[in-house]
Amino acid sequence: EIPELDIRGTRSAASGAKPIFFRFMLLVLVVNTIFGLGLVLFDINDSVRQVRESLSYTGEQVFGTCSRLRTLHPNYTPEKLLARCANLADTPMALLHRERDEVLHQTSPTIAKTLRKVYGTNKRIPRGVHVAISAELGDLSGAWITHPFAGHRLLAVVRRAPEDLGTFQYMTIGAGVLAM
């Protein structure tokens, strides 16, 4: 290889610049990749947090509606309260046994069948929010929230519309993470 020579016949400064330029470009590429990955991870975390907060807030409103109904109609049976509350809130619900994970009454015929898909076979159904978004769950995809109610546990499925997170065919990053 013949080195580049300048007018005076000495080695050109530009010939040493190529390796420096390639290292600089590699450094820029690595920094941009790390920054981009960090931004995507932040977006995913923020999306998951927002979905959880939104579903929890909606769940609180549903339980508030059920509590008000119980106060307004103290003579209603828990089953009648459940049916009325589910109708008003447009939310599938179930009454669970206080201590066992047994469905006593449900407003959607598929809640009992879907319960184990959401919580697994060995888990006790805990009080609080459990986000389960999956095409496999169909219209029961969303937040499964349990709360004490009339001597039982009330399970409400706060549905998450696929268009809120992107359809299952054209998913957003947040929907992809939540669907795992």
PDB file of C-alpha atoms in Angstrom:
ATOM      1  CA  GLU A   1       0.000   0.000   0.000  1.00  0.00           C
ATOM      2  CA  ILE A   2       1.317   3.372  -0.968  1.00  0.00           C
ATOM      3  CA  PRO A   3       0.762   6.081   1.621  1.00  0.00           C
ATOM      4  CA  GLU A   4      -0.870   9.303   0.543  1.00  0.00           C
ATOM      5  CA  LEU A   5       1.710  12.025   0.129  1.00  0.00           C
ATOM      6  CA  ASP A   6       1.218  15.735   0.268  1.00  0.00           C
ATOM      7  CA  ILE A   7       2.877  18.294  -2.023  1.00  0.00           C
ATOM      8  CA  ARG A   8       6.159  18.152  -0.097  1.00  0.00           C
ATOM      9  CA  GLY A   9       6.332  14.362  -0.363  1.00  0.00           C
ATOM     10  CA  THR A  10       5.509  13.631   3.275  1.00  0.00           C
ATOM     11  CA  ARG A  11       2.752  11.436   4.538  1.00  0.00           C
ATOM     12  CA  SER A  12      -0.693  13.056   4.471  1.00  0.00           C
ATOM     13  CA  ALA A  13      -2.542  13.736   7.756  1.00  0.00           C
ATOM     14  CA  ALA A  14      -5.751  12.497   6.116  1.00  0.00           C
ATOM     15  CA  SER A  15      -4.462   8.930   5.862  1.00  0.00           C
ATOM     16  CA  GLY A  16      -4.578   8.592   9.674  1.00  0.00           C
ATOM     17  CA  ALA A  17      -8.051  10.109   9.845  1.00  0.00           C
ATOM     18  CA  LYS A  18      -9.892   7.106   8.403  1.00  0.00           C
ATOM     19  CA  PRO A  19      -9.497   4.875  11.502  1.00  0.00           C
ATOM     20  CA  ILE A  20     -10.388   7.798  13.755  1.00  0.00           C
ATOM     21  CA  PHE A  21     -13.494   8.525  11.657  1.00  0.00           C
ATOM     22  CA  PHE A  22     -14.602   4.882  11.787  1.00  0.00           C
ATOM     23  CA  ARG A  23     -14.125   4.761  15.577  1.00  0.00           C
ATOM     24  CA  PHE A  24     -16.077   7.996  15.890  1.00  0.00           C
ATOM     25  CA  MET A  25     -18.934   6.590  13.777  1.00  0.00           C
ATOM     26  CA  LEU A  26     -18.942   3.377  15.844  1.00  0.00           C
ATOM     27  CA  LEU A  27     -19.103   5.435  19.045  1.00  0.00           C
ATOM     28  CA  VAL A  28     -21.990   7.531  17.663  1.00  0.00           C
ATOM     29  CA  LEU A  29     -23.843   4.356  16.628  1.00  0.00           C
ATOM     30  CA  VAL A  30     -23.364   2.738  20.059  1.00  0.00           C
ATOM     31  CA  VAL A  31     -24.450   5.882  21.936  1.00  0.00           C
ATOM     32  CA  ASN A  32     -27.541   6.281  19.725  1.00  0.00           C
ATOM     33  CA  THR A  33     -28.439   2.608  20.154  1.00  0.00           C
ATOM     34  CA  ILE A  34     -28.148   2.819  23.940  1.00  0.00           C
ATOM     35  CA  PHE A  35     -30.146   6.059  24.028  1.00  0.00           C
ATOM     36  CA  GLY A  36     -32.826   4.630  21.706  1.00  0.00           C
ATOM     37  CA  LEU A  37     -33.113   1.439  23.743  1.00  0.00           C
ATOM     38  CA  GLY A  38     -33.394   3.470  26.945  1.00  0.00           C
ATOM     39  CA  LEU A  39     -36.136   5.582  25.386  1.00  0.00           C
ATOM     40  CA  VAL A  40     -38.083   2.505  24.257  1.00  0.00           C
ATOM     41  CA  LEU A  41     -37.767   0.910  27.714  1.00  0.00           C
ATOM     42  CA  PHE A  42     -38.953   4.135  29.338  1.00  0.00           C
ATOM     43  CA  ASP A  43     -41.930   4.240  26.949  1.00  0.00           C
ATOM     44  CA  ILE A  44     -42.839   0.644  27.746  1.00  0.00           C
ATOM     45  CA  ASN A  45     -42.593   1.239  31.495  1.00  0.00           C
ATOM     46  CA  ASP A  46     -44.653   4.426  31.223  1.00  0.00           C
ATOM     47  CA  SER A  47     -47.316   2.682  29.095  1.00  0.00           C
ATOM     48  CA  VAL A  48     -47.623  -0.205  31.559  1.00  0.00           C
ATOM     49  CA  ARG A  49     -47.868   2.227  34.498  1.00  0.00           C
ATOM     50  CA  GLN A  50     -50.555   4.312  32.782  1.00  0.00           C
ATOM     51  CA  VAL A  51     -52.618   1.248  31.884  1.00  0.00           C
ATOM     52  CA  ARG A  52     -52.400  -0.052  35.444  1.00  0.00           C
ATOM     53  CA  GLU A  53     -53.420   3.333  36.898  1.00  0.00           C
ATOM     54  CA  SER A  54     -56.299   3.743  34.451  1.00  0.00           C
ATOM     55  CA  LEU A  55     -57.663   0.266  35.097  1.00  0.00           C
ATOM     56  CA  SER A  56     -57.260   0.641  38.869  1.00  0.00           C
ATOM     57  CA  TYR A  57     -59.119   3.954  38.823  1.00  0.00           C
ATOM     58  CA  THR A  58     -61.944   2.440  36.784  1.00  0.00           C
ATOM     59  CA  GLY A  59     -62.043  -0.518  39.194  1.00  0.00           C
ATOM     60  CA  GLU A  60     -62.370   1.855  42.157  1.00  0.00           C
ATOM     61  CA  GLN A  61     -65.333   3.504  40.436  1.00  0.00           C
ATOM     62  CA  VAL A  62     -66.971   0.113  39.846  1.00  0.00           C
ATOM     63  CA  PHE A  63     -66.548  -0.898  43.504  1.00  0.00           C
ATOM     64  CA  GLY A  64     -67.847   2.512  44.568  1.00  0.00           C
ATOM     65  CA  THR A  65     -70.954   1.946  42.455  1.00  0.00           C
ATOM     66  CA  CYS A  66     -71.476  -1.473  44.039  1.00  0.00           C
ATOM     67  CA  SER A  67     -71.051  -0.049  47.559  1.00  0.00           C
ATOM     68  CA  ARG A  68     -73.567   2.727  46.871  1.00  0.00           C
ATOM     69  CA  LEU A  69     -76.052   0.187  45.513  1.00  0.00           C
ATOM     70  CA  ARG A  70     -75.593  -1.904  48.632  1.00  0.00           C
ATOM     71  CA  THR A  71     -76.291   1.158  50.795  1.00  0.00           C
ATOM     72  CA  LEU A  72     -79.334   2.182  48.739  1.00  0.00           C
ATOM     73  CA  HIS A  73     -80.778  -1.340  48.603  1.00  0.00           C
ATOM     74  CA  PRO A  74     -79.872  -3.171  51.820  1.00  0.00           C
ATOM     75  CA  ASN A  75     -82.557  -5.801  51.152  1.00  0.00           C
ATOM     76  CA  TYR A  76     -80.966  -6.972  47.873  1.00  0.00           C
ATOM     77  CA  THR A  77     -79.208 -10.326  47.948  1.00  0.00           C
ATOM     78  CA  PRO A  78     -75.501 -10.292  47.037  1.00  0.00           C
ATOM     79  CA  GLU A  79     -76.415 -11.976  43.735  1.00  0.00           C
ATOM     80  CA  LYS A  80     -78.981  -9.300  42.891  1.00  0.00           C
ATOM     81  CA  LEU A  81     -76.525  -6.545  43.854  1.00  0.00           C
ATOM     82  CA  LEU A  82     -73.883  -8.171  41.668  1.00  0.00           C
ATOM     83  CA  ALA A  83     -76.200  -8.381  38.672  1.00  0.00           C
ATOM     84  CA  ARG A  84     -77.393  -4.779  39.080  1.00  0.00           C
ATOM     85  CA  CYS A  85     -73.873  -3.407  39.576  1.00  0.00           C
ATOM     86  CA  ALA A  86     -72.485  -5.359  36.608  1.00  0.00           C
ATOM     87  CA  ASN A  87     -75.297  -4.016  34.464  1.00  0.00           C
ATOM     88  CA  LEU A  88     -74.749  -0.396  35.562  1.00  0.00           C
ATOM     89  CA  ALA A  89     -70.969  -0.531  35.220  1.00  0.00           C
ATOM     90  CA  ASP A  90     -71.021  -2.688  32.070  1.00  0.00           C
ATOM     91  CA  THR A  91     -68.399  -4.847  33.750  1.00  0.00           C
ATOM     92  CA  PRO A  92     -68.325  -8.646  34.054  1.00  0.00           C
ATOM     93  CA  MET A  93     -68.329  -9.634  37.730  1.00  0.00           C
ATOM     94  CA  ALA A  94     -68.338 -12.642  39.987  1.00  0.00           C
ATOM     95  CA  LEU A  95     -68.892 -13.341  43.657  1.00  0.00           C
ATOM     96  CA  LEU A  96     -66.120 -15.483  45.083  1.00  0.00           C
ATOM     97  CA  HIS A  97     -66.238 -17.469  48.295  1.00  0.00           C
ATOM     98  CA  ARG A  98     -64.661 -15.526  51.127  1.00  0.00           C
ATOM     99  CA  GLU A  99     -61.836 -18.025  51.661  1.00  0.00           C
ATOM    100  CA  ARG A 100     -61.859 -20.468  48.749  1.00  0.00           C
ATOM    101  CA  ASP A 101     -61.297 -19.506  45.126  1.00  0.00           C
ATOM    102  CA  GLU A 102     -64.745 -20.749  44.210  1.00  0.00           C
ATOM    103  CA  VAL A 103     -67.114 -18.760  42.003  1.00  0.00           C
ATOM    104  CA  LEU A 104     -70.495 -18.541  43.731  1.00  0.00           C
ATOM    105  CA  HIS A 105     -72.222 -16.376  41.124  1.00  0.00           C
ATOM    106  CA  GLN A 106     -71.072 -14.772  37.883  1.00  0.00           C
ATOM    107  CA  THR A 107     -72.515 -12.319  35.386  1.00  0.00           C
ATOM    108  CA  SER A 108     -70.498 -13.709  32.471  1.00  0.00           C
ATOM    109  CA  PRO A 109     -70.580 -17.450  31.782  1.00  0.00           C
ATOM    110  CA  THR A 110     -66.842 -17.554  31.024  1.00  0.00           C
ATOM    111  CA  ILE A 111     -65.413 -15.976  34.186  1.00  0.00           C
ATOM    112  CA  ALA A 112     -65.149 -19.271  36.099  1.00  0.00           C
ATOM    113  CA  LYS A 113     -63.448 -20.974  33.135  1.00  0.00           C
ATOM    114  CA  THR A 114     -61.064 -18.073  32.584  1.00  0.00           C
ATOM    115  CA  LEU A 115     -60.130 -17.641  36.253  1.00  0.00           C
ATOM    116  CA  ARG A 116     -57.302 -20.212  36.153  1.00  0.00           C
ATOM    117  CA  LYS A 117     -55.936 -18.810  32.879  1.00  0.00           C
ATOM    118  CA  VAL A 118     -55.511 -15.470  34.604  1.00  0.00           C
ATOM    119  CA  TYR A 119     -54.294 -16.533  38.058  1.00  0.00           C
ATOM    120  CA  GLY A 120     -52.704 -19.909  37.333  1.00  0.00           C
ATOM    121  CA  THR A 121     -53.451 -23.183  39.093  1.00  0.00           C
ATOM    122  CA  ASN A 122     -51.371 -22.789  42.255  1.00  0.00           C
ATOM    123  CA  LYS A 123     -52.078 -19.155  43.094  1.00  0.00           C
ATOM    124  CA  ARG A 124     -54.632 -17.943  45.572  1.00  0.00           C
ATOM    125  CA  ILE A 125     -56.612 -15.111  44.070  1.00  0.00           C
ATOM    126  CA  PRO A 126     -55.232 -12.064  45.878  1.00  0.00           C
ATOM    127  CA  ARG A 127     -57.056  -8.869  46.731  1.00  0.00           C
ATOM    128  CA  GLY A 128     -56.183  -6.029  44.385  1.00  0.00           C
ATOM    129  CA  VAL A 129     -55.375  -5.572  40.718  1.00  0.00           C
ATOM    130  CA  HIS A 130     -54.056  -8.242  38.362  1.00  0.00           C
ATOM    131  CA  VAL A 131     -53.607  -7.013  34.777  1.00  0.00           C
ATOM    132  CA  ALA A 132     -54.202  -9.754  32.202  1.00  0.00           C
ATOM    133  CA  ILE A 133     -54.311  -8.545  28.605  1.00  0.00           C
ATOM    134  CA  SER A 134     -54.302 -11.279  26.027  1.00  0.00           C
ATOM    135  CA  ALA A 135     -56.167 -12.176  22.848  1.00  0.00           C
ATOM    136  CA  GLU A 136     -56.799 -15.582  24.457  1.00  0.00           C
ATOM    137  CA  LEU A 137     -58.973 -13.936  27.146  1.00  0.00           C
ATOM    138  CA  GLY A 138     -61.227 -12.260  24.596  1.00  0.00           C
ATOM    139  CA  ASP A 139     -63.660  -9.786  26.154  1.00  0.00           C
ATOM    140  CA  LEU A 140     -62.339 -10.636  29.628  1.00  0.00           C
ATOM    141  CA  SER A 141     -58.980  -9.061  28.820  1.00  0.00           C
ATOM    142  CA  GLY A 142     -58.091  -6.239  31.215  1.00  0.00           C
ATOM    143  CA  ALA A 143     -57.692  -5.813  34.947  1.00  0.00           C
ATOM    144  CA  TRP A 144     -59.059  -8.497  37.247  1.00  0.00           C
ATOM    145  CA  ILE A 145     -59.743  -6.780  40.545  1.00  0.00           C
ATOM    146  CA  THR A 146     -60.929  -8.381  43.774  1.00  0.00           C
ATOM    147  CA  HIS A 147     -62.388  -6.574  46.749  1.00  0.00           C
ATOM    148  CA  PRO A 148     -64.324  -7.654  49.871  1.00  0.00           C
ATOM    149  CA  PHE A 149     -68.077  -7.357  49.366  1.00  0.00           C
ATOM    150  CA  ALA A 150     -71.110  -8.446  51.364  1.00  0.00           C
ATOM    151  CA  GLY A 151     -69.290 -11.221  53.227  1.00  0.00           C
ATOM    152  CA  HIS A 152     -67.742 -12.527  50.003  1.00  0.00           C
ATOM    153  CA  ARG A 153     -65.115 -11.302  47.572  1.00  0.00           C
ATOM    154  CA  LEU A 154     -66.206  -9.374  44.517  1.00  0.00           C
ATOM    155  CA  LEU A 155     -64.256  -9.946  41.313  1.00  0.00           C
ATOM    156  CA  ALA A 156     -64.670  -7.309  38.617  1.00  0.00           C
ATOM    157  CA  VAL A 157     -63.084  -7.560  35.186  1.00  0.00           C
ATOM    158  CA  VAL A 158     -62.390  -4.033  34.017  1.00  0.00           C
ATOM    159  CA  ARG A 159     -62.087  -4.629  30.311  1.00  0.00           C
ATOM    160  CA  ARG A 160     -59.409  -3.001  28.234  1.00  0.00           C
ATOM    161  CA  ALA A 161     -60.480  -2.263  24.681  1.00  0.00           C
ATOM    162  CA  PRO A 162     -57.890  -3.438  22.132  1.00  0.00           C
ATOM    163  CA  GLU A 163     -58.000  -0.093  20.332  1.00  0.00           C
ATOM    164  CA  ASP A 164     -56.729   1.600  23.494  1.00  0.00           C
ATOM    165  CA  LEU A 165     -53.484  -0.314  23.203  1.00  0.00           C
ATOM    166  CA  GLY A 166     -53.486  -1.134  19.505  1.00  0.00           C
ATOM    167  CA  THR A 167     -55.255  -4.118  18.001  1.00  0.00           C
ATOM    168  CA  PHE A 168     -53.734  -7.521  18.533  1.00  0.00           C
ATOM    169  CA  GLN A 169     -52.703  -7.595  14.867  1.00  0.00           C
ATOM    170  CA  TYR A 170     -51.069  -4.166  14.958  1.00  0.00           C
ATOM    171  CA  MET A 171     -49.829  -3.910  18.511  1.00  0.00           C
ATOM    172  CA  THR A 172     -48.100  -0.987  20.153  1.00  0.00           C
ATOM    173  CA  ILE A 173     -45.031  -1.641  22.264  1.00  0.00           C
ATOM    174  CA  GLY A 174     -47.045  -1.308  25.477  1.00  0.00           C
ATOM    175  CA  ALA A 175     -49.660  -3.777  24.211  1.00  0.00           C
ATOM    176  CA  GLY A 176     -46.917  -6.220  23.263  1.00  0.00           C
ATOM    177  CA  VAL A 177     -45.437  -6.097  26.746  1.00  0.00           C
ATOM    178  CA  LEU A 178     -48.827  -6.395  28.466  1.00  0.00           C
ATOM    179  CA  ALA A 179     -49.874  -9.300  26.274  1.00  0.00           C
ATOM    180  CA  MET A 180     -47.005 -11.485  27.533  1.00  0.00           C
TER     181      MET A 180
END
